[in-house]
Amino acid sequence: MVVDLNRCQSYGQCVYAAPAVFRFHGEEALEYDYAPAAGTRREVERAAAACPVQAIALSRATEPAPSVTEPAPLVPERVR
Ligand code: SF4
């Protein structure tokens, strides 16, 4: 997980959603665990969804696995 601190506006929604992972250091400096425990996955997902500026990017380990495969191309590739 990565938080884009240039985008973060210190709204604090992530702190409320996942207090074990996100916290403020001082009044506006956000701190967070770069590799949160697996047990906090749902909280981190809620925090990412709650962030008003979409500053929280989930890593692959916390993203749901894709459930569909890519569709086959509609036009076959030409053979040279
Ligand atoms: S919810 Fe988003 S904008 Fe607010 S403190 Fe967390 S990362 Fe920053």
PDB file of C-alpha atoms and ligand atoms in Angstrom:
ATOM      1  CA  MET A   1       0.000   0.000   0.000  1.00  0.00           C
ATOM      2  CA  VAL A   2       1.178   3.498  -0.794  1.00  0.00           C
ATOM      3  CA  VAL A   3      -0.299   6.849   0.168  1.00  0.00           C
ATOM      4  CA  ASP A   4       0.371   9.714  -2.206  1.00  0.00           C
ATOM      5  CA  LEU A   5       1.226  12.322   0.396  1.00  0.00           C
ATOM      6  CA  ASN A   6       1.264  15.041  -2.255  1.00  0.00           C
ATOM      7  CA  ARG A   7      -2.389  14.300  -2.890  1.00  0.00           C
ATOM      8  CA  CYS A   8      -3.356  13.737   0.765  1.00  0.00           C
ATOM      9  CA  GLN A   9      -5.240  16.680   2.251  1.00  0.00           C
ATOM     10  CA  SER A  10      -5.234  15.350   5.851  1.00  0.00           C
ATOM     11  CA  TYR A  11      -8.971  14.798   5.938  1.00  0.00           C
ATOM     12  CA  GLY A  12      -8.429  11.898   8.324  1.00  0.00           C
ATOM     13  CA  GLN A  13     -11.017   9.514   6.901  1.00  0.00           C
ATOM     14  CA  CYS A  14      -8.390   6.777   6.723  1.00  0.00           C
ATOM     15  CA  VAL A  15      -7.510   7.284  10.391  1.00  0.00           C
ATOM     16  CA  TYR A  16     -11.133   6.660  11.346  1.00  0.00           C
ATOM     17  CA  ALA A  17     -11.483   3.706   8.991  1.00  0.00           C
ATOM     18  CA  ALA A  18      -8.230   1.948   9.923  1.00  0.00           C
ATOM     19  CA  PRO A  19      -6.753   3.389  13.133  1.00  0.00           C
ATOM     20  CA  ALA A  20      -4.304   0.490  13.465  1.00  0.00           C
ATOM     21  CA  VAL A  21      -2.715   1.459  10.147  1.00  0.00           C
ATOM     22  CA  PHE A  22      -3.101   5.231   9.763  1.00  0.00           C
ATOM     23  CA  ARG A  23      -2.384   7.940  12.313  1.00  0.00           C
ATOM     24  CA  PHE A  24      -1.502  11.595  12.431  1.00  0.00           C
ATOM     25  CA  HIS A  25       1.897  12.729  13.640  1.00  0.00           C
ATOM     26  CA  GLY A  26       1.258  16.249  14.784  1.00  0.00           C
ATOM     27  CA  GLU A  27      -1.791  18.003  13.415  1.00  0.00           C
ATOM     28  CA  GLU A  28      -1.553  17.197   9.718  1.00  0.00           C
ATOM     29  CA  ALA A  29       1.321  14.795   9.002  1.00  0.00           C
ATOM     30  CA  LEU A  30      -0.096  11.404   8.104  1.00  0.00           C
ATOM     31  CA  GLU A  31       1.858   8.301   9.106  1.00  0.00           C
ATOM     32  CA  TYR A  32       0.934   4.793   8.054  1.00  0.00           C
ATOM     33  CA  ASP A  33       2.193   1.231   7.992  1.00  0.00           C
ATOM     34  CA  TYR A  34       3.639   0.481   4.572  1.00  0.00           C
ATOM     35  CA  ALA A  35       2.926  -3.225   4.968  1.00  0.00           C
ATOM     36  CA  PRO A  36      -0.116  -3.530   7.231  1.00  0.00           C
ATOM     37  CA  ALA A  37      -0.938  -6.859   8.849  1.00  0.00           C
ATOM     38  CA  ALA A  38      -3.146  -9.166   6.821  1.00  0.00           C
ATOM     39  CA  GLY A  39      -5.849  -8.880   9.473  1.00  0.00           C
ATOM     40  CA  THR A  40      -6.309  -5.196   8.659  1.00  0.00           C
ATOM     41  CA  ARG A  41      -7.071  -5.765   4.977  1.00  0.00           C
ATOM     42  CA  ARG A  42     -10.758  -4.866   5.163  1.00  0.00           C
ATOM     43  CA  GLU A  43     -10.029  -1.754   7.209  1.00  0.00           C
ATOM     44  CA  VAL A  44      -7.407  -0.650   4.691  1.00  0.00           C
ATOM     45  CA  GLU A  45      -9.844  -1.237   1.836  1.00  0.00           C
ATOM     46  CA  ARG A  46     -12.438   0.860   3.654  1.00  0.00           C
ATOM     47  CA  ALA A  47      -9.842   3.581   4.217  1.00  0.00           C
ATOM     48  CA  ALA A  48      -8.937   3.623   0.528  1.00  0.00           C
ATOM     49  CA  ALA A  49     -12.603   3.819  -0.420  1.00  0.00           C
ATOM     50  CA  ALA A  50     -13.239   6.585   2.104  1.00  0.00           C
ATOM     51  CA  CYS A  51     -10.334   8.805   1.073  1.00  0.00           C
ATOM     52  CA  PRO A  52     -11.922  11.819  -0.644  1.00  0.00           C
ATOM     53  CA  VAL A  53      -8.921  12.397  -2.911  1.00  0.00           C
ATOM     54  CA  GLN A  54      -8.095   8.740  -3.699  1.00  0.00           C
ATOM     55  CA  ALA A  55      -4.621   9.091  -2.209  1.00  0.00           C
ATOM     56  CA  ILE A  56      -4.406   5.486  -1.016  1.00  0.00           C
ATOM     57  CA  ALA A  57      -3.227   2.919  -3.561  1.00  0.00           C
ATOM     58  CA  LEU A  58      -3.623  -0.686  -2.532  1.00  0.00           C
ATOM     59  CA  SER A  59      -0.917  -3.170  -3.350  1.00  0.00           C
ATOM     60  CA  ARG A  60      -1.671  -6.387  -5.176  1.00  0.00           C
ATOM     61  CA  ALA A  61      -1.701  -8.273  -1.893  1.00  0.00           C
ATOM     62  CA  THR A  62      -4.735  -6.281  -0.757  1.00  0.00           C
ATOM     63  CA  GLU A  63      -6.548  -6.075  -4.085  1.00  0.00           C
ATOM     64  CA  PRO A  64      -9.149  -8.659  -4.995  1.00  0.00           C
ATOM     65  CA  ALA A  65      -8.003 -11.197  -7.529  1.00  0.00           C
ATOM     66  CA  PRO A  66      -9.412 -10.677 -11.020  1.00  0.00           C
ATOM     67  CA  SER A  67     -12.443 -12.849 -11.555  1.00  0.00           C
ATOM     68  CA  VAL A  68     -12.539 -12.854 -15.340  1.00  0.00           C
ATOM     69  CA  THR A  69     -10.005 -13.636 -18.021  1.00  0.00           C
ATOM     70  CA  GLU A  70      -9.293 -11.353 -20.923  1.00  0.00           C
ATOM     71  CA  PRO A  71     -11.688 -11.822 -23.815  1.00  0.00           C
ATOM     72  CA  ALA A  72     -10.382 -13.352 -27.004  1.00  0.00           C
ATOM     73  CA  PRO A  73      -9.625 -10.844 -29.769  1.00  0.00           C
ATOM     74  CA  LEU A  74     -12.519 -10.299 -32.164  1.00  0.00           C
ATOM     75  CA  VAL A  75     -10.281 -10.176 -35.241  1.00  0.00           C
ATOM     76  CA  PRO A  76      -7.624 -12.851 -35.664  1.00  0.00           C
ATOM     77  CA  GLU A  77      -4.066 -11.593 -35.982  1.00  0.00           C
ATOM     78  CA  ARG A  78      -2.579 -11.743 -39.480  1.00  0.00           C
ATOM     79  CA  VAL A  79       0.168 -14.220 -40.097  1.00  0.00           C
ATOM     80  CA  ARG A  80       3.145 -12.770 -41.988  1.00  0.00           C
TER      81      ARG A  80
HETATM   82  S1  SF4 B   1      -8.295   9.952   3.989  1.00  0.00           S
HETATM   83 FE1  SF4 B   1      -6.941  10.436   2.260  1.00  0.00          FE
HETATM   84  S2  SF4 B   1      -6.696  12.639   2.335  1.00  0.00           S
HETATM   85 FE2  SF4 B   1      -7.499  11.987   4.314  1.00  0.00          FE
HETATM   86  S3  SF4 B   1      -5.710  11.701   5.616  1.00  0.00           S
HETATM   87 FE3  SF4 B   1      -6.205   9.738   4.711  1.00  0.00          FE
HETATM   88  S4  SF4 B   1      -4.958   9.636   2.852  1.00  0.00           S
HETATM   89 FE4  SF4 B   1      -5.017  11.758   3.480  1.00  0.00          FE
END
